[in-house]
Coordinates of C-alpha atoms in Angstrom, one line a residue:
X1 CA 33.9 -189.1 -105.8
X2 CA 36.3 -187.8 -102.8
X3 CA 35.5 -184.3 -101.8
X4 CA 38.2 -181.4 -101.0
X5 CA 36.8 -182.0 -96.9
X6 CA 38.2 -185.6 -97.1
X7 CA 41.6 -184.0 -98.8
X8 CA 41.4 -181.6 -96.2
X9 CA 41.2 -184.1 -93.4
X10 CA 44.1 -185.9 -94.9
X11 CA 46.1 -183.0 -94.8
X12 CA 47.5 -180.5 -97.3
X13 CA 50.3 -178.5 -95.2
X14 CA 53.3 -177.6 -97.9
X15 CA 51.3 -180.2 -100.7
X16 CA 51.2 -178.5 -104.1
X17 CA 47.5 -178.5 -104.8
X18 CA 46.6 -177.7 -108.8
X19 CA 42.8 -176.3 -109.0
X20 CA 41.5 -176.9 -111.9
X21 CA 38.8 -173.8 -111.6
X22 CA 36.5 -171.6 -114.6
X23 CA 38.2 -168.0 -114.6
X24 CA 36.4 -168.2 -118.2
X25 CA 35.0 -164.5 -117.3
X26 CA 33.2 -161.6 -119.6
X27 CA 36.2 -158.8 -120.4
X28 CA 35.6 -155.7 -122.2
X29 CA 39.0 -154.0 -123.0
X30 CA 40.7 -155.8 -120.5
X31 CA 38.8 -154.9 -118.2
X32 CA 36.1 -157.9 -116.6
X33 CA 32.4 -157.5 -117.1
X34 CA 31.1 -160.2 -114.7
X35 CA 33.7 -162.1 -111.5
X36 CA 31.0 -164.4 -110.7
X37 CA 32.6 -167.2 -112.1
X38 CA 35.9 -166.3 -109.7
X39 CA 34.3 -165.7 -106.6
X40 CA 32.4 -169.2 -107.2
X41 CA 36.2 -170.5 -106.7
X42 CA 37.0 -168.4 -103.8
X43 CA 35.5 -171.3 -101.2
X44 CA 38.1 -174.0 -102.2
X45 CA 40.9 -171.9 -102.8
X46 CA 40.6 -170.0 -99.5
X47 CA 40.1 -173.6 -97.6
X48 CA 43.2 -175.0 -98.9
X49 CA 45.5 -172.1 -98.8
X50 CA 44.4 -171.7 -95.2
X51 CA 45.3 -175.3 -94.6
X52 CA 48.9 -174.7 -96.0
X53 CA 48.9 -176.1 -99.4
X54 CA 50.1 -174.3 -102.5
X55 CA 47.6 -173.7 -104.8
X56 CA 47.9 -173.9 -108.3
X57 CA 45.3 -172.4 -110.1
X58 CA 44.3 -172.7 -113.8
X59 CA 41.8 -172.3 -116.3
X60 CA 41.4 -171.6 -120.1
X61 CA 39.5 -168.0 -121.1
X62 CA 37.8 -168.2 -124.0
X63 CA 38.7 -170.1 -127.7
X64 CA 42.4 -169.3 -128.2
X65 CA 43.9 -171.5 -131.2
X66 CA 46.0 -173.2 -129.0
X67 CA 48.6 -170.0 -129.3
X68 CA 49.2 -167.3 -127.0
X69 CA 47.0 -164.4 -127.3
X70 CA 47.2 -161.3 -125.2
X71 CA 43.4 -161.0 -125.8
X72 CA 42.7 -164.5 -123.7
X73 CA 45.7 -163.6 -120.9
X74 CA 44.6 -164.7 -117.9
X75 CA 46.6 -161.8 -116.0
X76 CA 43.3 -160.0 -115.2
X77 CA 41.4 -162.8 -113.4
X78 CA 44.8 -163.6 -111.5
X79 CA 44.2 -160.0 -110.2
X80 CA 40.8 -160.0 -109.3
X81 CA 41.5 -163.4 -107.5
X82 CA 44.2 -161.9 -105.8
X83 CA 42.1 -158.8 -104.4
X84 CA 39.1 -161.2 -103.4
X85 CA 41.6 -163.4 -101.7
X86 CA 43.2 -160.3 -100.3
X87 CA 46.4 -161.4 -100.8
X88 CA 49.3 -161.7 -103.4
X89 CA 48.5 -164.1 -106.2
X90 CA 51.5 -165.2 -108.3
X91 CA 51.2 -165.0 -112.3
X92 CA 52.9 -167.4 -114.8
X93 CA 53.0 -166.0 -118.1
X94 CA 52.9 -169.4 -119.7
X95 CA 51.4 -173.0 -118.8
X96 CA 53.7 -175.2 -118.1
X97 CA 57.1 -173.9 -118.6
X98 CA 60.1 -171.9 -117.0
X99 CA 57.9 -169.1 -115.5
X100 CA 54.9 -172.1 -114.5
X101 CA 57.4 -173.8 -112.8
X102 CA 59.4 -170.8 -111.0
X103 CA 56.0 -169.2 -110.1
X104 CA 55.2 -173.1 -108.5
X105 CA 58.5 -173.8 -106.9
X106 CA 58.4 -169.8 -105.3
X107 CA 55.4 -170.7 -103.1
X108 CA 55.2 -171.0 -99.5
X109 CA 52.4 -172.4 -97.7
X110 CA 49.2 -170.7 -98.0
X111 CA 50.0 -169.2 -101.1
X112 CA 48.6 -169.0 -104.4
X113 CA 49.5 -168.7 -108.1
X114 CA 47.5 -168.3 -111.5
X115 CA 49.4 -169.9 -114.6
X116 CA 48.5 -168.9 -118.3
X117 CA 45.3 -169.5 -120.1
X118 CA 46.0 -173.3 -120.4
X119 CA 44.2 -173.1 -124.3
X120 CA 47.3 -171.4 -125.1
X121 CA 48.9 -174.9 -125.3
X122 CA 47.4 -177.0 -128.0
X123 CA 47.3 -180.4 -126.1
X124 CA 44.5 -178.8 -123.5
X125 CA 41.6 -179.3 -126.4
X126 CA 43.3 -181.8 -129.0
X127 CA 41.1 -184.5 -129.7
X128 CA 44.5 -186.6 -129.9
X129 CA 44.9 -188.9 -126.8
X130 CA 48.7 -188.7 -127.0
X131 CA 48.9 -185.2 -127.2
X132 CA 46.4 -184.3 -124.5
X133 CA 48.3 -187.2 -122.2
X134 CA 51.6 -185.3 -122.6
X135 CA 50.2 -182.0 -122.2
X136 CA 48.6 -183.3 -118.8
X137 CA 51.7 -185.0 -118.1
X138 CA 53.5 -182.1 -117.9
X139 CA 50.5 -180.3 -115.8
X140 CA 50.9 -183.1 -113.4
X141 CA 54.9 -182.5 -112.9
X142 CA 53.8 -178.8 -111.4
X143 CA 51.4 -180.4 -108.3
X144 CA 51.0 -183.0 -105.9
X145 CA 47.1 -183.2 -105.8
X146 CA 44.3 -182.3 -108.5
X147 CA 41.3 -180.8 -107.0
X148 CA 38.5 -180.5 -110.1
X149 CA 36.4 -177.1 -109.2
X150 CA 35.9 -175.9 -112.8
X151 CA 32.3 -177.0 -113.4
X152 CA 31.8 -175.0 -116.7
X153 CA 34.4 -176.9 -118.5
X154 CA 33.1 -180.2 -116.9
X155 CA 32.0 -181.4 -120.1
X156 CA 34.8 -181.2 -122.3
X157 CA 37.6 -184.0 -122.4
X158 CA 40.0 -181.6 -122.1
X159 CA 43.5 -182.9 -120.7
X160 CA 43.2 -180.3 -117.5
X161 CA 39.9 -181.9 -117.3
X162 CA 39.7 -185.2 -118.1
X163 CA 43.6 -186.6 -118.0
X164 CA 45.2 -184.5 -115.7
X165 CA 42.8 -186.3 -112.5
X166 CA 44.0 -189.5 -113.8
X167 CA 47.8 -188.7 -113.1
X168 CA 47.2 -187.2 -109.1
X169 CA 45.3 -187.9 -106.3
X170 CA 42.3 -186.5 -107.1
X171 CA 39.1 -184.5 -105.4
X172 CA 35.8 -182.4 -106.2
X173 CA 36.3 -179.2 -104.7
X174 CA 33.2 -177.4 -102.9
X175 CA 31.8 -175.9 -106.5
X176 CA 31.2 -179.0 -108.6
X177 CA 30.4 -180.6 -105.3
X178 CA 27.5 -178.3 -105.1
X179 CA 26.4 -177.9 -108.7
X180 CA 26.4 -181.9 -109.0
X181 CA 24.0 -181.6 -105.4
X182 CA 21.9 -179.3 -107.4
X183 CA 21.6 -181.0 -110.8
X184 CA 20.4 -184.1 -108.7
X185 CA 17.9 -182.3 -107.1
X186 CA 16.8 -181.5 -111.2
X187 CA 16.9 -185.0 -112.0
X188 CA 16.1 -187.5 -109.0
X189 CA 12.7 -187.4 -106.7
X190 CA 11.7 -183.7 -108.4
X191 CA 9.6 -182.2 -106.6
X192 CA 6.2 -181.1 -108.6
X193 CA 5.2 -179.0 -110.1
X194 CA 8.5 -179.1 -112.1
X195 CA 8.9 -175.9 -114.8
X196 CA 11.5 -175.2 -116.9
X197 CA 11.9 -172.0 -119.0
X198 CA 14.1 -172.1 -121.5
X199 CA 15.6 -169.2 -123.9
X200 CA 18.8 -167.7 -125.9
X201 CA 19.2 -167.9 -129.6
X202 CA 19.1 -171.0 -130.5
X203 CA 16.7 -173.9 -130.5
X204 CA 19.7 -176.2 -131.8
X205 CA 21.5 -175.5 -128.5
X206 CA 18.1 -177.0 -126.4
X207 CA 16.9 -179.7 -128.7
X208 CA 18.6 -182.3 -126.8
X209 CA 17.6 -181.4 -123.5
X210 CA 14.1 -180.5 -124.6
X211 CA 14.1 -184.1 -125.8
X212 CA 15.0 -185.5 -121.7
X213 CA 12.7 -182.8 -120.6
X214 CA 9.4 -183.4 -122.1
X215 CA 9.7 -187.0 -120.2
X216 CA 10.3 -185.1 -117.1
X217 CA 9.1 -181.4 -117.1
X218 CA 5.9 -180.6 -116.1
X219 CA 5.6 -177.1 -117.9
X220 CA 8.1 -175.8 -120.6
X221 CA 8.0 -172.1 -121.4
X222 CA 9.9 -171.2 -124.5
X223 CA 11.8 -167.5 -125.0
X224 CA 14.6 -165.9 -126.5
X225 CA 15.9 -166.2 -130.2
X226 CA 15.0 -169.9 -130.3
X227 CA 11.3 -169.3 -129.8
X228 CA 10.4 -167.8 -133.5
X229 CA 11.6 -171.8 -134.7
X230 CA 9.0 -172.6 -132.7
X231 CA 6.4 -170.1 -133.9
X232 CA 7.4 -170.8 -137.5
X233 CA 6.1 -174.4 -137.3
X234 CA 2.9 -173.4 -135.8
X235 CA 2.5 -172.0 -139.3
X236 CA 3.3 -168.3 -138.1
X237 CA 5.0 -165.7 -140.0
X238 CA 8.0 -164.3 -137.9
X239 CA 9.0 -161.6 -140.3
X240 CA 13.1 -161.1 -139.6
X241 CA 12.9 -162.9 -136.5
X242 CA 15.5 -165.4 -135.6
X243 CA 15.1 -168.9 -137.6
X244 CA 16.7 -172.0 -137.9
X245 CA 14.7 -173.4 -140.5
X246 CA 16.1 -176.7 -140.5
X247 CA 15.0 -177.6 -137.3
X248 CA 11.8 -177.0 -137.5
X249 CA 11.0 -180.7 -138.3
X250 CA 12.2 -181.4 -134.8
X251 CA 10.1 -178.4 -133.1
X252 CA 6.9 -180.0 -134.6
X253 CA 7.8 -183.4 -133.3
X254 CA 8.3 -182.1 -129.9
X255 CA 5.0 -180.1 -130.2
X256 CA 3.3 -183.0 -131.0
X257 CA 5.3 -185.3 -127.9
X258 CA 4.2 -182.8 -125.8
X259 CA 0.2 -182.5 -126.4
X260 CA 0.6 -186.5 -126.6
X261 CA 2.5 -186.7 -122.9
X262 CA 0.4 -184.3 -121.2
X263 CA 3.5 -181.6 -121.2
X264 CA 2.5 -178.1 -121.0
X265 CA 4.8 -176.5 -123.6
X266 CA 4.1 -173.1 -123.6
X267 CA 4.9 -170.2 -126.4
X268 CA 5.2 -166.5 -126.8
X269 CA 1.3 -164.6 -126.9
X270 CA 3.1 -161.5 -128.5
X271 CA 6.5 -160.1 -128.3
X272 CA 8.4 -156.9 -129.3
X273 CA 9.8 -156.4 -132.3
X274 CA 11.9 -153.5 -134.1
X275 CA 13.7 -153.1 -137.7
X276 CA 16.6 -153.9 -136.8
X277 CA 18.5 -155.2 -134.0
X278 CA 19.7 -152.6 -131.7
X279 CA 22.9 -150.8 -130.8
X280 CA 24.2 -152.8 -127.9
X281 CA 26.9 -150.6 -127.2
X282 CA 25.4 -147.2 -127.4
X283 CA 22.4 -148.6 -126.3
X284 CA 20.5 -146.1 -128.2
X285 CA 16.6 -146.0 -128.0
X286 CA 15.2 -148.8 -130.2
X287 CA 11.4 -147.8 -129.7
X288 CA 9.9 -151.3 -129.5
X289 CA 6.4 -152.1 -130.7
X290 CA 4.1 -155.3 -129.2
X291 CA 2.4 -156.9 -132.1
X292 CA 0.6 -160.4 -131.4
X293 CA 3.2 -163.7 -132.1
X294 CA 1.5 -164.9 -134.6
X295 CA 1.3 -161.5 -136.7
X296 CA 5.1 -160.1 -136.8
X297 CA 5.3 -157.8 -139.9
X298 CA 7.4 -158.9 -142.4
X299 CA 9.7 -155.7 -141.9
X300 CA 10.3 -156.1 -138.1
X301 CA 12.5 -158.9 -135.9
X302 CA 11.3 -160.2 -133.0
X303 CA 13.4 -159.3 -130.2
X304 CA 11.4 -159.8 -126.3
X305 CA 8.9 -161.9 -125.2
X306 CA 6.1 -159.2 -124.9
X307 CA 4.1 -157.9 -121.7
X308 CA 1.1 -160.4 -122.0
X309 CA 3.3 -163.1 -122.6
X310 CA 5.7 -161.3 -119.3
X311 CA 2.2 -161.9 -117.3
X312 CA 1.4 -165.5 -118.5
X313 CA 5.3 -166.8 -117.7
X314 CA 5.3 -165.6 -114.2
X315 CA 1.3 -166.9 -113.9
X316 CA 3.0 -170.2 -115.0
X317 CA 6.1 -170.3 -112.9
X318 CA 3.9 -169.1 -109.6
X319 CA 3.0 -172.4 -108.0
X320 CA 6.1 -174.5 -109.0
X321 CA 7.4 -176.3 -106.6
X322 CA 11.0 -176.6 -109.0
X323 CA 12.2 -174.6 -111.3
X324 CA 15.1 -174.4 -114.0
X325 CA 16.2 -171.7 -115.9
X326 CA 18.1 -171.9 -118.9
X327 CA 18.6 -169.2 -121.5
X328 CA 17.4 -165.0 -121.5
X329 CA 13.9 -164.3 -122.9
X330 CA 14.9 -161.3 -125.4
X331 CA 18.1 -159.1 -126.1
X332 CA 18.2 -158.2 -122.2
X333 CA 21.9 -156.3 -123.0
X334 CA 19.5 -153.8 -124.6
X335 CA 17.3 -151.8 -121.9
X336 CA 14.4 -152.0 -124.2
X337 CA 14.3 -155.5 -125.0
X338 CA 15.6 -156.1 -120.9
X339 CA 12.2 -156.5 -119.4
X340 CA 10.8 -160.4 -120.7
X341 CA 14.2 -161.2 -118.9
X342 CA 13.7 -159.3 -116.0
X343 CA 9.9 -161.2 -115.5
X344 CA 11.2 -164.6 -115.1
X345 CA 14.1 -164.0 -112.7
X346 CA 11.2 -161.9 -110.4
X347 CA 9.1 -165.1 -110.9
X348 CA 12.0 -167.2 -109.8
X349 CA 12.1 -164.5 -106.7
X350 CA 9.3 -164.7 -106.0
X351 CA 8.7 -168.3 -106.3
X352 CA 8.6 -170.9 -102.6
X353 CA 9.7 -173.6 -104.9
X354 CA 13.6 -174.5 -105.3
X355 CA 14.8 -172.0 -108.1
X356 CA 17.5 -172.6 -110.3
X357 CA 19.7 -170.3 -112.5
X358 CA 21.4 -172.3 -115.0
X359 CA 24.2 -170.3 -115.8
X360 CA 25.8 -168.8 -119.2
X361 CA 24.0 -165.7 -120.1
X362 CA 21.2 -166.7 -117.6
X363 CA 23.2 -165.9 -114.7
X364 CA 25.1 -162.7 -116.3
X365 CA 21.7 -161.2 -116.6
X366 CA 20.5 -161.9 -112.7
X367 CA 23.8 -159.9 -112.2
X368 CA 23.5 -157.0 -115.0
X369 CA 19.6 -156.7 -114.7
X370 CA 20.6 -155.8 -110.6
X371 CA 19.0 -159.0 -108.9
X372 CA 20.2 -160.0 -105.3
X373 CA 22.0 -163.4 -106.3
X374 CA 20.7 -164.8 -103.0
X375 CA 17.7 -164.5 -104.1
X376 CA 17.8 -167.9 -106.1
X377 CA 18.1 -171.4 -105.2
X378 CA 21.6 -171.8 -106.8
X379 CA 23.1 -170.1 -109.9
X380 CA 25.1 -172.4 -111.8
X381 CA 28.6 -171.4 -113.1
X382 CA 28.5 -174.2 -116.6
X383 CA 25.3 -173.5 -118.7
X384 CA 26.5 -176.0 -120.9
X385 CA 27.6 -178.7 -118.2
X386 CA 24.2 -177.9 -116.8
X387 CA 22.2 -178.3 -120.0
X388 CA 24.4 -181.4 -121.0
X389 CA 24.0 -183.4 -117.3
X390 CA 19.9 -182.8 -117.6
X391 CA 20.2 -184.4 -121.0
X392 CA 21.4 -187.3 -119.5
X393 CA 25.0 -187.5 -120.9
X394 CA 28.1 -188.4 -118.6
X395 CA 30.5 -185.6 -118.1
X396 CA 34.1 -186.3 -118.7
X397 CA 35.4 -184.1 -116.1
X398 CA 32.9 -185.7 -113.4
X399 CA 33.6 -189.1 -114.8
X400 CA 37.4 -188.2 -114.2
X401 CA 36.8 -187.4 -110.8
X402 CA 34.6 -190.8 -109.8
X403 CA 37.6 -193.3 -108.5

């Protein structure tokens, strides 16, 4: 795969240059909750504009129905790129039409423009190869060179993604170039001990890279929503907790894998639970109880990994020498239910081993709960290109991107 320093060395002076970059950010109102994701782009769009290309940047923002929607506009990323850059950045208000191409054609050198959420055309996510050919066909007409930098939609075939590096010159600019460095380090020669915590709501979302993982991990610990499935079949009561019944056949197998490989999967000792889940927006007082995981009363829902269980993850994740993180513990949005969360990123803190942060809701709690993000190893921008590259699958936006 060519990198954005080889492009760079070739020269980019007056080129159009479309970045293909994750502006998929957190808005409230209008207003964004989280820029992570655009200051992870700032690197390769700085380096090119300062070598005189144009830049062309796009991205889709969340799951419009291939329509424009005001509530998906990209207009408030364009602007919080523009005042990172510290300079003027250019809006189209559509993708690939009369204001795509006059904001295009109205560049100079060094400049930079944001066209519309590109979901607002259908052909960005149709799973029909003509349609997402001519929909990158016309993507292609605005640019010169594709540089791929948007590792969170890596794994989608997604014409920006997928089709779109097949029509240009293309490059890996300095984010998936990283996260692809990091993932490696996940995957090839791991250094030992090797834990892996995994949480958020749903043990469907991790079966498949629990699967690779209990080949490779040397510890799994088990949080969030998706670990009352796994509670349930030890032959626990959960109460109201989270379940997804039908995959509990799967949980047991992967119990039993793991006593069998030597794996040490390791579950919730208690955890806090409340009648009802709280109020995340008034974030009124939900006045948790701790109650042991195996006896949850039938009235109350599991909602934290409790502060035994907060003592025996960090105990777990002290001497690893590796470690990736995957998924909250408990409702951390909620300050009461905040503090199972909080424990595993001060593990990963305070951890000597290389620590990583595998993005999604993971890496908006680092930044909510207050954490100095150099604190980590690397915080990944794709939680679901991270998960999906550790189970082994190929990527089509890195596959695009191989010559």
């Amino acid at each position: 795969m060519k990198t954005i320093d080889e492009l760079l060395t070739e020269g980019v002076d007056g080129k159009r240059v479309f970045v293909r970059a994750d502006l998929n950010v957190p808005l409230a109102d209008g207003v964004i909750t989280d820029d992570g994701r655009i200051r992870a782009v700032l690197p390769t769009v700085k380096a090119l504009a300062g070598a005189g290309a144009k830049v062309i940047v796009a991205s889709h923002l969340g799951r419009p129905k291939g329509a424009p929607d005001p509530a998906f506009s990209l207009l408030p990323a364009a602007e919080r790129l523009g005042e990172l850059l510290g300079a003027p950045v250019a809006f189209a208000q559509d993708t690939v039409g009369p204001a795509a191409h006059a904001a295009v054609d109205g560049l100079e050198p060094g400049q930079v423009a944001v066209v519309e959420n590109l979901r607002f055309n259908p052909g960005e996510t149709s799973k029909d190869d003509a349609e997402r050919g001519g929909f990158a066909d016309a993507l292609a007409a605005l640019a010169d060179v594709y540089v791929g930098d948007g590792f969170g939609a890596v794994h989608r075939k997604h014409a920006s993604v997928y089709d779109l590096p097949a029509r240009l010159p293309h490059y890996a600019g300095y984010l998936i170039a990283t996260e692809v460095g990091v993932l490696r380090k996940l995957t090839e020669d791991v250094k030992r001990p090797y834990v892996v915590a995994l949480g958020g709501a749903k043990v469907s979302d991790k079966l498949a890279v629990i699967d690779q993982l209990l080949g490779k991990a040397d510890r799994l610990l088990i949080g969030g929503g998706m670990a009352y499935t796994f509670l349930k079949a030890q032959g626990h009561e959960i109460g109201k907790s989270l379940l997804q019944e039908d995959q509990i056949p799967a949980v047991r197998e992967y119990l039993e894998r793991a006593e069998k490989t030597g794996v040490e999967l390791v579950l919730p000792v208690d955890t806090l639970v409340a009648p009802d889940f709280p109020d995340l927006k008034t974030k009124a007082p939900a006045h948790p109880t701790a109650v042991a995981a195996d006896a949850i009363p039938a009235d109350q829902e599991g909602l934290d990994i409790g502060p035994r269980t907060r003592e025996l993850y960090a105990s777990k994740l002290a001497d690893a020498a590796t470690v990736f993180w995957n998924g909250p513990m408990g409702v951390f949005e909620h300050p009461d239910f905040a503090e199972g969360t909080k424990a595993v990123a001060q593990a990963l803190v305070d951890s000597d081993g290389f620590t990583v942060v595998g993005g999604g809701d993971s890496a908006a709690a680092v930044r909510t709960l207050g954490f100095d993000e150099n604190a980590f190893g690397h915080i990944s921008t794709g939680g679901g290109a991270s998960l999906e590259y550790l189970e082994g699958k190929t990527l089509p936006g890195l596959a695009a991107l191989e010559d």
